[in-house]
Short mmCIF file of C-alpha atoms and ligand atoms in Angstrom, two decimals:
data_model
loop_
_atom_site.label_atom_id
_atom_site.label_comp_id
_atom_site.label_asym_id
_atom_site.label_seq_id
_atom_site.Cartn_x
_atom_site.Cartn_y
_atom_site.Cartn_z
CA UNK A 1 -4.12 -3.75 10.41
CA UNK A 2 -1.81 -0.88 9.79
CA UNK A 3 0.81 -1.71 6.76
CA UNK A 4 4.48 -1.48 6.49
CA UNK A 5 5.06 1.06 3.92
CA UNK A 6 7.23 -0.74 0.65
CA UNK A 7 10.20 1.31 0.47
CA UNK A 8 12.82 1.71 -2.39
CA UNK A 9 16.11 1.72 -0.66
CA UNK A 10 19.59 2.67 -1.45
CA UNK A 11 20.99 5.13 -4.14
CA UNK A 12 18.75 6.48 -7.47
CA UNK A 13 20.13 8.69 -10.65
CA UNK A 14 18.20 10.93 -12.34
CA UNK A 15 19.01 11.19 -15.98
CA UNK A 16 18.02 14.35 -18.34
CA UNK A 17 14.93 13.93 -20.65
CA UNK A 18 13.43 15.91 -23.28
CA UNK A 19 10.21 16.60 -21.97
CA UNK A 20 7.87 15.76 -19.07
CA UNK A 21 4.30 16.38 -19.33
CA UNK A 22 1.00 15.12 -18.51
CA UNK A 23 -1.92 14.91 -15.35
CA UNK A 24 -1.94 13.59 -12.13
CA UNK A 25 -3.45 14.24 -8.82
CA UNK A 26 -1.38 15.60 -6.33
CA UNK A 27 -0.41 12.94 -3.31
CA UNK A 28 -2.23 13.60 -0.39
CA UNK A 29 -1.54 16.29 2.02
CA UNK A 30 1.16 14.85 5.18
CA UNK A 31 0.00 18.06 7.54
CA UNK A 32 -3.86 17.46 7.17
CA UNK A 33 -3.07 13.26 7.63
CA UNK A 34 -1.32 13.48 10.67
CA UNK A 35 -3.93 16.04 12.08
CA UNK A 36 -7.16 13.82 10.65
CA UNK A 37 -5.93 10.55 12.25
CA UNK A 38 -5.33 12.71 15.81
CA UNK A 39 -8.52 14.27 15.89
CA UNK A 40 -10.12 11.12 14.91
CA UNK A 41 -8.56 9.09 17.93
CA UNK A 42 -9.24 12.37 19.97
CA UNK A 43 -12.77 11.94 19.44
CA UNK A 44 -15.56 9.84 21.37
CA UNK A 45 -17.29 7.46 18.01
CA UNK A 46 -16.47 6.88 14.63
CA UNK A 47 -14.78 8.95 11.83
CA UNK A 48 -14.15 7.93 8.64
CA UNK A 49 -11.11 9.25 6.41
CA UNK A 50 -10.47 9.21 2.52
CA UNK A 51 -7.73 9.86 0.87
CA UNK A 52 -5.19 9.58 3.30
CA UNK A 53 -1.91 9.72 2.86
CA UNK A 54 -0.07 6.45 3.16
CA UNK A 55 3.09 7.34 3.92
CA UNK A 56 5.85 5.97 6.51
CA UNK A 57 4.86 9.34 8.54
CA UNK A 58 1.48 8.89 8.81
CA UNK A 59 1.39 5.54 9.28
CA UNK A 60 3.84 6.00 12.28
CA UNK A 61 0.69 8.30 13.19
CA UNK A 62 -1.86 5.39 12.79
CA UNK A 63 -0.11 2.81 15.33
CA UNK A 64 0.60 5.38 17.23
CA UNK A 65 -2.50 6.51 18.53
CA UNK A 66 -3.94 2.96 18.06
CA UNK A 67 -1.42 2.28 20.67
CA UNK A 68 -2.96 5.29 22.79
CA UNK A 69 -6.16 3.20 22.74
CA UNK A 70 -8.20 3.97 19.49
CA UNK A 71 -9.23 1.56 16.92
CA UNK A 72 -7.84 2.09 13.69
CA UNK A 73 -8.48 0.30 10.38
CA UNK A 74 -7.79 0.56 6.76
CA UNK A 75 -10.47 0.02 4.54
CA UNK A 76 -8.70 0.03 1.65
CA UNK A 77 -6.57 2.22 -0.22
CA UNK A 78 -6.44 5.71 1.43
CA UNK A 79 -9.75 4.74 3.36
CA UNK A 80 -9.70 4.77 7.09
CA UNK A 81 -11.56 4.74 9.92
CA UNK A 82 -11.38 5.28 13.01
CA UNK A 83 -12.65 4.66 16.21
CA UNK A 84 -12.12 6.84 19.88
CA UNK A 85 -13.09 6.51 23.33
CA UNK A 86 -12.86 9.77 23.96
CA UNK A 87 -10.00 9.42 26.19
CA UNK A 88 -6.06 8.09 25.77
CA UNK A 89 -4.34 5.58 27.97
CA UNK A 90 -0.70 4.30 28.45
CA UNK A 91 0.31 2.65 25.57
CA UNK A 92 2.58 -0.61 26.42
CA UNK A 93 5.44 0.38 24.79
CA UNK A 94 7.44 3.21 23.22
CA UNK A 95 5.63 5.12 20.41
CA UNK A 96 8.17 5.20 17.71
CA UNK A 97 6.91 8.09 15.29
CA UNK A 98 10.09 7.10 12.40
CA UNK A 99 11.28 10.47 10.79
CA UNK A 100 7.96 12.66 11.73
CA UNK A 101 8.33 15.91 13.45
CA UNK A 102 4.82 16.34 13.11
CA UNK A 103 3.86 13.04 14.58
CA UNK A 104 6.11 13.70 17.65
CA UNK A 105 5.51 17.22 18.43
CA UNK A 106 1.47 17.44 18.05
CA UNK A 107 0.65 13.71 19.73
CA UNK A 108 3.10 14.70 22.97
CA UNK A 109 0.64 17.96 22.67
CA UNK A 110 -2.15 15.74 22.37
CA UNK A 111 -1.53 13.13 24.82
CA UNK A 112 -0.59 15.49 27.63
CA UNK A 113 -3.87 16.51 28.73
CA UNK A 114 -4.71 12.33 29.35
CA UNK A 115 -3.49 10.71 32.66
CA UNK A 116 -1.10 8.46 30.94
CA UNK A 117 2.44 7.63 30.88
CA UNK A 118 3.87 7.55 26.92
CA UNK A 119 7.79 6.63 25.77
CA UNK A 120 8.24 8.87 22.52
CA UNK A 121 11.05 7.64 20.02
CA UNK A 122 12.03 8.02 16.51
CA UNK A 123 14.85 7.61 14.02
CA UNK A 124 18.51 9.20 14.11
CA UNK A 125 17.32 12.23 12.18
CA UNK A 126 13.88 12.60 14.50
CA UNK A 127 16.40 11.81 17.76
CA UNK A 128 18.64 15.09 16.73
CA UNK A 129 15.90 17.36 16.26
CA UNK A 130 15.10 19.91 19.26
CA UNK A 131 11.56 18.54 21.28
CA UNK A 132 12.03 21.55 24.01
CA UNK A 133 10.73 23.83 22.21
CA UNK A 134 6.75 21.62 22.66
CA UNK A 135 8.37 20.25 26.27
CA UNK A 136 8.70 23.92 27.38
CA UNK A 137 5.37 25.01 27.02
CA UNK A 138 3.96 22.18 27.87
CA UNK A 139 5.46 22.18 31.21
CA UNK A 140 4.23 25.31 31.59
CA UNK A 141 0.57 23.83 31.49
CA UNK A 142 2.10 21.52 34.34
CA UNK A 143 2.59 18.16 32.02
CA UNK A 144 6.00 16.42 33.17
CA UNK A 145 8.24 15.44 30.92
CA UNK A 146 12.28 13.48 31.20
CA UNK A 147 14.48 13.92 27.88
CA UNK A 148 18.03 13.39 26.71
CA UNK A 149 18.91 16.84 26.97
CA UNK A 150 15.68 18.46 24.69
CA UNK A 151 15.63 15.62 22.51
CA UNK A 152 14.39 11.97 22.00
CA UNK A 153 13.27 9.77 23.58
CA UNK A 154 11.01 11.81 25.71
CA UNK A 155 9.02 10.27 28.70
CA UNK A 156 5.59 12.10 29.18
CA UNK A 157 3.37 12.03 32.52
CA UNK A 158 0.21 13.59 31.27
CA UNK A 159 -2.86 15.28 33.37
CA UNK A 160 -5.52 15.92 33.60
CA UNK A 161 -5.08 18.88 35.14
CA UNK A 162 -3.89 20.98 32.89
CA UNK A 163 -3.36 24.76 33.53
CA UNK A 164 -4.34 27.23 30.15
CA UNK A 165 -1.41 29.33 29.27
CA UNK A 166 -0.86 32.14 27.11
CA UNK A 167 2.02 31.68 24.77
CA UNK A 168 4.61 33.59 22.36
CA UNK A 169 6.44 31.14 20.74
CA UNK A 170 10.17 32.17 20.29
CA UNK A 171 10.58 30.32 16.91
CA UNK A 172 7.76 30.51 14.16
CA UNK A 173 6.73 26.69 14.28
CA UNK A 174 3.40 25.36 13.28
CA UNK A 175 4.14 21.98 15.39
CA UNK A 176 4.60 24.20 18.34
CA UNK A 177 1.48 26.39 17.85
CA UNK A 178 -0.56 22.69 17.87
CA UNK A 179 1.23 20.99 20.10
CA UNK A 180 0.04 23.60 22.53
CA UNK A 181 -3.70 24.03 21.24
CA UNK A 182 -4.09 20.28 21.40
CA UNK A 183 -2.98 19.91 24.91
CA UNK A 184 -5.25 23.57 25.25
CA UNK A 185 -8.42 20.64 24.33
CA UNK A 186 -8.13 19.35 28.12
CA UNK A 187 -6.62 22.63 30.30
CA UNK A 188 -8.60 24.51 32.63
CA UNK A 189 -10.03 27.30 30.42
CA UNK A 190 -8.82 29.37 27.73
CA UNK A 191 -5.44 28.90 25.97
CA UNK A 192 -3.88 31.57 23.42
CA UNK A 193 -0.81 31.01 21.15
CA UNK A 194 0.52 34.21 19.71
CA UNK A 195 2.59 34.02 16.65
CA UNK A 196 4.44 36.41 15.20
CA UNK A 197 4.82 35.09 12.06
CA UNK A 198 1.46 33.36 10.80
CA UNK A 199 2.30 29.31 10.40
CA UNK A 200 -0.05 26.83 8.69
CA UNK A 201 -3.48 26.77 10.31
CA UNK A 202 -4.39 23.30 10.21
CA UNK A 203 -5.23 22.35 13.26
CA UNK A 204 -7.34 25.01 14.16
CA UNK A 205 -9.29 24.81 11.10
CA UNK A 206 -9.62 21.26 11.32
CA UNK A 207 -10.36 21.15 15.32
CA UNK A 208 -13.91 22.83 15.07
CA UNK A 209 -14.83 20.36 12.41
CA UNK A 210 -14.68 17.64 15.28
CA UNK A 211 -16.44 19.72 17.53
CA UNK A 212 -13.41 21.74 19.51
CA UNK A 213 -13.86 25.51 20.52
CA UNK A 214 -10.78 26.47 18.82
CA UNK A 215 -9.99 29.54 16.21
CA UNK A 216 -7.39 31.62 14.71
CA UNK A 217 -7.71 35.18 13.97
CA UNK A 218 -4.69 37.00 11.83
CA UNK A 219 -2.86 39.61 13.61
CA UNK A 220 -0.83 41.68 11.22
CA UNK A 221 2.08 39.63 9.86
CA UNK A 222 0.81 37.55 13.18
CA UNK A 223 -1.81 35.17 14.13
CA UNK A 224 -3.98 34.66 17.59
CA UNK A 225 -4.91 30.86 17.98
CA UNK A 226 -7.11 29.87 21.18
CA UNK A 227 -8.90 26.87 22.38
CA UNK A 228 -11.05 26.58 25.34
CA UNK A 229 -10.95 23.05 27.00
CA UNK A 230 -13.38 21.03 27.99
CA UNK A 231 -15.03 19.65 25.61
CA UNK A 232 -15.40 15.96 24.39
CA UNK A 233 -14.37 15.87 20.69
CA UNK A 234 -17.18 14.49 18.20
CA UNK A 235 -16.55 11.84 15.18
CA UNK A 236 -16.14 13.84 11.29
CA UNK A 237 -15.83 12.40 8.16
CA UNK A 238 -12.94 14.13 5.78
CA UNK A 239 -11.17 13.99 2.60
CA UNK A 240 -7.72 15.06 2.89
CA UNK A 241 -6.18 17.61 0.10
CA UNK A 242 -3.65 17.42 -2.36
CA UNK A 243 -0.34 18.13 -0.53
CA UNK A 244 1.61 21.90 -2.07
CA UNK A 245 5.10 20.83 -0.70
CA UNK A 246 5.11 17.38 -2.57
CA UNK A 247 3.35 18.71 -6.01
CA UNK A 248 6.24 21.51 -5.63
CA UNK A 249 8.69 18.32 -7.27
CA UNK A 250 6.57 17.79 -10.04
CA UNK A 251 6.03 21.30 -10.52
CA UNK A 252 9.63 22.56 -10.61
CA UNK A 253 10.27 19.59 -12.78
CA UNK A 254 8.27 20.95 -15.48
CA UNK A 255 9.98 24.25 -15.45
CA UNK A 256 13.21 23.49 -15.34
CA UNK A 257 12.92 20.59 -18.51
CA UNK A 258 12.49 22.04 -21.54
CA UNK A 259 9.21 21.70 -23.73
CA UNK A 260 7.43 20.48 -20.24
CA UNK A 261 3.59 20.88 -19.68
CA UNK A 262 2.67 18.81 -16.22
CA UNK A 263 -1.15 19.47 -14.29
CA UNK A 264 -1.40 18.39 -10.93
CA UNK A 265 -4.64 18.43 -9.58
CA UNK A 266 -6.58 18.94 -6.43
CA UNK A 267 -3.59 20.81 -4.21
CA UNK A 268 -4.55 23.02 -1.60
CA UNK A 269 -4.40 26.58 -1.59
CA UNK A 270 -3.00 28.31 1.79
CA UNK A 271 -1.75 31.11 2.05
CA UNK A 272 0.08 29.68 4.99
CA UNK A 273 1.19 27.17 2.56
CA UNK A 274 1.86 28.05 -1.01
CA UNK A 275 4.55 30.88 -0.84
CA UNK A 276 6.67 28.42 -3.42
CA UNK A 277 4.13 29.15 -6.07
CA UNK A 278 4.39 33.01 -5.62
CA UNK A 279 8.11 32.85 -5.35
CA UNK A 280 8.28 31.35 -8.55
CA UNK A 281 5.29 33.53 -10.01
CA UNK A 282 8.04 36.68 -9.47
CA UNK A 283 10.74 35.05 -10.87
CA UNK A 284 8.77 34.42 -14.11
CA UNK A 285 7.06 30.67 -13.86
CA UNK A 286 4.42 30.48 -16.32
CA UNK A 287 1.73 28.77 -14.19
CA UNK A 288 -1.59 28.41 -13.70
CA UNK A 289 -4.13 28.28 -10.97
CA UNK A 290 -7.65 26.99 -12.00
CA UNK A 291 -10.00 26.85 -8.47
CA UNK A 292 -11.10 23.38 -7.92
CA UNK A 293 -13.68 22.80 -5.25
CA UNK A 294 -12.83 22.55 -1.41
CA UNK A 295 -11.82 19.87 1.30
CA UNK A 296 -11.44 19.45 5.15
CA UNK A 297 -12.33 22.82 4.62
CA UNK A 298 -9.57 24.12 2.89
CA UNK A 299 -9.46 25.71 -1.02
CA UNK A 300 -8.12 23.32 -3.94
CA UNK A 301 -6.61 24.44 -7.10
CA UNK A 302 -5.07 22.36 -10.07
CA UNK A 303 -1.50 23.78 -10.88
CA UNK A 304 -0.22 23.76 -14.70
CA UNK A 305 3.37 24.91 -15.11
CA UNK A 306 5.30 24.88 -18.44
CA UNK A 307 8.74 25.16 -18.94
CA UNK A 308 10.99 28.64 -19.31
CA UNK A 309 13.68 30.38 -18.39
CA UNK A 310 13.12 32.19 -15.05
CA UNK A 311 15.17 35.13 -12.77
CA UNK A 312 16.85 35.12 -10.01
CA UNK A 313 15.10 36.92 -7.09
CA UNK A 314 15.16 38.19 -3.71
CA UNK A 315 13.09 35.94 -1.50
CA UNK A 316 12.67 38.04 1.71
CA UNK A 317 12.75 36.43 5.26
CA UNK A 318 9.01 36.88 5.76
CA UNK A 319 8.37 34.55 3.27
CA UNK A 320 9.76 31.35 5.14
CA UNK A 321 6.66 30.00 7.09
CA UNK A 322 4.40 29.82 4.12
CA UNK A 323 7.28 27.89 2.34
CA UNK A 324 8.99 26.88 4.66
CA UNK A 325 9.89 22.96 3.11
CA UNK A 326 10.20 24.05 0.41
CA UNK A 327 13.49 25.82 0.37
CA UNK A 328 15.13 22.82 -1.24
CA UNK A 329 13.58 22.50 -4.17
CA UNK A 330 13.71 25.98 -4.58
CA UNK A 331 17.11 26.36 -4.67
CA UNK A 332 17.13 24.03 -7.36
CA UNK A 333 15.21 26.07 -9.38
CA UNK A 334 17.13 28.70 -8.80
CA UNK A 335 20.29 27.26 -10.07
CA UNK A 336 18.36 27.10 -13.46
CA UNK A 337 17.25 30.49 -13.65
CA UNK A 338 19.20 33.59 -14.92
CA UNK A 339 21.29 35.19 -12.06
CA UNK A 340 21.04 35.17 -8.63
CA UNK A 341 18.50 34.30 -6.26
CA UNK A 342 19.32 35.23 -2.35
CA UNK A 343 17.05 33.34 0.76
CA UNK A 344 16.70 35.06 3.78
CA UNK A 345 15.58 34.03 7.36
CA UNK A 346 15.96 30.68 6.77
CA UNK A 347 17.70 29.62 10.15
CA UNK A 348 15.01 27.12 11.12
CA UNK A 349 16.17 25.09 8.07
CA UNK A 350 18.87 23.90 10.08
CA UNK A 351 16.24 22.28 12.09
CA UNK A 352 14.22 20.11 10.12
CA UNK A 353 15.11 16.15 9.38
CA UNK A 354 18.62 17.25 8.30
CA UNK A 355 20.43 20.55 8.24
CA UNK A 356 18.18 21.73 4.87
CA UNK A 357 20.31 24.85 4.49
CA UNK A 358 24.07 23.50 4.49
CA UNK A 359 22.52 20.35 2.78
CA UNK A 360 20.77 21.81 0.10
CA UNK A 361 24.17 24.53 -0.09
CA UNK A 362 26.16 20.93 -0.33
CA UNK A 363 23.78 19.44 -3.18
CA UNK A 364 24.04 22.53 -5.47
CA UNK A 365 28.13 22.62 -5.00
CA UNK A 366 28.58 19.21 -5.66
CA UNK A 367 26.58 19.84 -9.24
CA UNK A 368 28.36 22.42 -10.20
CA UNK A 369 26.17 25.34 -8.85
CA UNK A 370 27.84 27.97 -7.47
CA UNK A 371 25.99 29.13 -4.06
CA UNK A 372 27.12 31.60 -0.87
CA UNK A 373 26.31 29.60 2.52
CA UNK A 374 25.71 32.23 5.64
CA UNK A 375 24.16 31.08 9.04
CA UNK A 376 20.62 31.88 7.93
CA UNK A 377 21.00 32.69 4.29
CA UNK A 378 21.64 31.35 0.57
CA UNK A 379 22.62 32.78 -2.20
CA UNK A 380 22.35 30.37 -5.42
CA UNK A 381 23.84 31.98 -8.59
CA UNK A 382 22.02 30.28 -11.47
CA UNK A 383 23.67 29.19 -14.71
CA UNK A 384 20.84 30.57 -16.91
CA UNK A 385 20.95 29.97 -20.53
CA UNK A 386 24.34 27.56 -19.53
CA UNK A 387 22.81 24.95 -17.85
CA UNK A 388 23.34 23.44 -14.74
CA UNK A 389 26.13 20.88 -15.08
CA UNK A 390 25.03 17.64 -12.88
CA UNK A 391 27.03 14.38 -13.11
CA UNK A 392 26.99 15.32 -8.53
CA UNK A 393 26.32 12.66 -6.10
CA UNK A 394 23.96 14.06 -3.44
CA UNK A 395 24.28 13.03 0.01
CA UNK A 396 20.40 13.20 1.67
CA UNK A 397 21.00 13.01 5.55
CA UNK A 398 18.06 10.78 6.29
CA UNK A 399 15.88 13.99 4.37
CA UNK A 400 13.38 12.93 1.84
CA UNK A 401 12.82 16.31 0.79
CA UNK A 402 16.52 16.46 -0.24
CA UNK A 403 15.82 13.59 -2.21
CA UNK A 404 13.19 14.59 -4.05
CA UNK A 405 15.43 17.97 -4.90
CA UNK A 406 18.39 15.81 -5.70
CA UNK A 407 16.98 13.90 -8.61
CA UNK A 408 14.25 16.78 -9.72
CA UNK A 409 17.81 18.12 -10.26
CA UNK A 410 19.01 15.44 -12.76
CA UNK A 411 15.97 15.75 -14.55
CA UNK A 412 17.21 19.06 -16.07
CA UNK A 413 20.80 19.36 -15.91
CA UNK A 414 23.17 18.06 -18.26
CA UNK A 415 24.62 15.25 -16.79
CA UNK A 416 22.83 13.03 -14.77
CA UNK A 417 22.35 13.64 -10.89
CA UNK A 418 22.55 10.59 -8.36
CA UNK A 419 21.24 10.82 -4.46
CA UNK A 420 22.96 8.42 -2.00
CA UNK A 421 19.70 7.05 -0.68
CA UNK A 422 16.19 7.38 -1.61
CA UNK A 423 14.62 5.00 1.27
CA UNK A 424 13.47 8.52 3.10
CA UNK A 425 11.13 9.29 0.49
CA UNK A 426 8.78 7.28 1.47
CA UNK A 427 8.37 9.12 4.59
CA UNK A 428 5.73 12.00 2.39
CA UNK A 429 5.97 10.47 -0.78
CA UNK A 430 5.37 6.99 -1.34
CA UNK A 431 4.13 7.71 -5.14
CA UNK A 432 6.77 9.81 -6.00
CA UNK A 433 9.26 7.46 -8.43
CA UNK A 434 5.70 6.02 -10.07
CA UNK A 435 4.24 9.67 -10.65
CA UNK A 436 7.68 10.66 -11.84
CA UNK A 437 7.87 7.84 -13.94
CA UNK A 438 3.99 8.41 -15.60
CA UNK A 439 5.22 12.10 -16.62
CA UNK A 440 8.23 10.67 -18.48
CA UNK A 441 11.10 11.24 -15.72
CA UNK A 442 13.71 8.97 -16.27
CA UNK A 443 15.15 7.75 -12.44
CA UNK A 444 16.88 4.26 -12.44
C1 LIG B 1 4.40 21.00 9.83
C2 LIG B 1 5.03 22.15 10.22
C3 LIG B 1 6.38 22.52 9.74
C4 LIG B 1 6.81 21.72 8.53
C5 LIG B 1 6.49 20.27 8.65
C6 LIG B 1 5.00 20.06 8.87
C7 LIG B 1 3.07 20.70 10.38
O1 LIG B 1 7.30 22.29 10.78
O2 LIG B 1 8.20 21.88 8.31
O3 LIG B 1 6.87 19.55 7.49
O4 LIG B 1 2.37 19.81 9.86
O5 LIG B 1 2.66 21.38 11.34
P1 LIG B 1 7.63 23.41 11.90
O6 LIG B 1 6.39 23.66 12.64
O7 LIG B 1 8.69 22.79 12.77
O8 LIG B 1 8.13 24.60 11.14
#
């Protein structure tokens, strides 16, 4: 039995405190979830997964390849396991992944090498996002696809004939890159994504751990990834790691409320993945890394930050894929710190589960913050030693990550800061109002 995630619906302020400190482990990681349950279903036995995270997402993940014919059980909490035949078949009905871009993108990739016929659906913010990007290249391989116009619902004819293809991606997407390696499990030979900007590396760390000739090799600011098909995926047993983009709210919450000391333990350390933390190294952050063992093959650390003032910087555009959710909450930061810090690249904001750069520019104005909105930029001029004022109302769009920045926001300011609806948060971070809560936030 998969279960309905609890969600608390409907709007939430954030009120300023004195002080937030304490220890926690960090929730579990959404990228390494969504992977561990596909590869799990992918393979031909039994695999067994702890610590997973429960969240709307993944659990959208769960049904949804138990619909593509695995077995899938929880064992209890975070415990899983999970049972595949090797092979996927039609599922009865319409896969509804909810609000996960990951979900979507990497099982179309991973269903299209099976001869099946799949109905993909999600939520208003999932049905406006842009699927052509995965249907392109994947037609390329010779999987057939109908959309509404490059977006959901998608109908996919899968084969198993699938033709290898070697592939630049025109935007720098990690669900692309896997999309395309996990339909690469079934093609005819050897497929090779080539990106120009290096994305997060899950799945092709994760795949050989199941048994799949894939790897990754860097290539300047670049990456190679390639997979030769073929082979029948074998059962692994994994521990998913603390997730970097949801300790990033407990993190900045600590530095931007004063006399704060917060430890959150057990996050993984990419490099594809924790470009927040040396953002906010540069712009002064007094935190600390302390190495703390390894999972699903990937480094953990605990972070400690304490509270101080920080400075505005530069954050160039080559920066975005290692950080790239996390642009948000860094702008938040930002409007605490002492002058002004300017975002480049970041046009594939406006492509995530809302419009992340005009909302986030929206969420700063309406607290007071005074920002500079371009098509792929933002410039947030922080009130330093001032304050941020609050007393805002932010709208979220259907974006948990928005908010998560909304009330980290009302945490520090000086009036309190309310978000129109915190249902989404759910969707990566179940725990968040009871972790908040255990480090002294006060969110009513
Ligand atoms: C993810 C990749 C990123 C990220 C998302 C998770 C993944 O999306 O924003 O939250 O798990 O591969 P893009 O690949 O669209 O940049």
């Amino acid at each position: 039995m998969i279960p309905a995630n609890p969600s608390v619906s409907g709007p939430r302020t954030a009120s300023p405190v004195k002080r937030l400190a304490g220890r926690l482990p960090a929730p579990a990681d959404k990228s390494v979830s969504h992977r561990a349950l596909m590869f799990s279903a992918l393979a031909d036995g039994t695999s067994r997964i702890s610590n997973l995270l429960e969240s709307a997402d993944v659990t959208a993940t769960a049904r949804a390849v138990a619909a593509l014919g695995a077995d899938v059980r929880r064992d209890g909490p975070g415990a899983w396991t999970v049972t595949g035949r090797g092979a996927w078949t039609s599922p009865a009905g319409p896969l509804d992944l909810g609000n996960a871009g990951t979900g979507v993108r990497l099982l179309m990739g991973a269903a299209a090498r099976f001869d099946l016929e799949a109905v993909f659906t999600g939520d208003e913010s999932l049905s406006a996002r842009p699927m052509a990007r995965v249907l392109d290249p994947l037609a390329l391989m010779g999987v057939k696809s109908r959309s509404r116009d490059g977006r959901l619902p998608v109908r996919l004819t899968g084969s198993r004939a699938l033709r290898a293809i070697d592939y630049a991606p025109p935007v720098a997407s990690a669900q692309v890159k896997s999309a395309i390696l996990m339909a690469g499990l079934g093609a005819d030979g050897e497929t090779t994504v080539r990106e120009a900007h290096a994305t997060r590396g899950h799945t092709e760390t994760m795949a050989p751990l199941y048994g799949a000739d894939m790897s990754a090799r860097a290539d300047g600011a670049g990456l190679v990834a390639r997979v030769r098909g073929g082979r029948v995926l074998t059962p692994h047993d994994l521990a998913v790691p603390g997730d970097p983009s949801s300790a990033a709210f407990a993190i900045a919450a600590a530095l931007i409320t004063p006399d704060s000391d917060v430890t959150l333990t057990g996050v993984m350390d990419n490099p594809a993945r924790n470009g927040l933390y040396a953002v906010l190294r540069d712009m002064g952050a007094d935190l600390t890394l302390t190495p703390a063992g390894t999972r699903a093959g990937e480094t953990l650390v605990d972070i400690s930050a304490r509270s101080g003032m920080l400075t505005g910087i530069e954050v160039a555009a080559d920066r975005a894929p290692s950080m790239i959710d996390e642009y948000p909450i860094l702008s938040v930061i930002a409007a605490f710190a002492e002058g002004a810090t300017v975002m480049k690249g970041l046009a594939e904001l406006r492509a995530k589960e809302s419009d992340r750069l005009a909302a986030s520019a929206a969420m700063l104005a309406a607290n007071g913050v005074r920002i500079e909105l371009g098509e792929d930029y933002l410039v947030v001029h922080g009130c330093g030693a001032g304050g941020v004022p609050g007393g805002g109302r932010v709208e979220t769009r259907h974006d948990h990550r928005l908010a998560m920045s909304g009330l980290v926001m009302g945490l520090g300011a000086r009036e309190p800061v309310s978000v129109d609806d915190a249902a989404m948060i759910a969707t990566s971070y179940p725990g968040f109002f009871d972790d908040m809560a255990a480090l002294g936030a006060d969110i009513a």
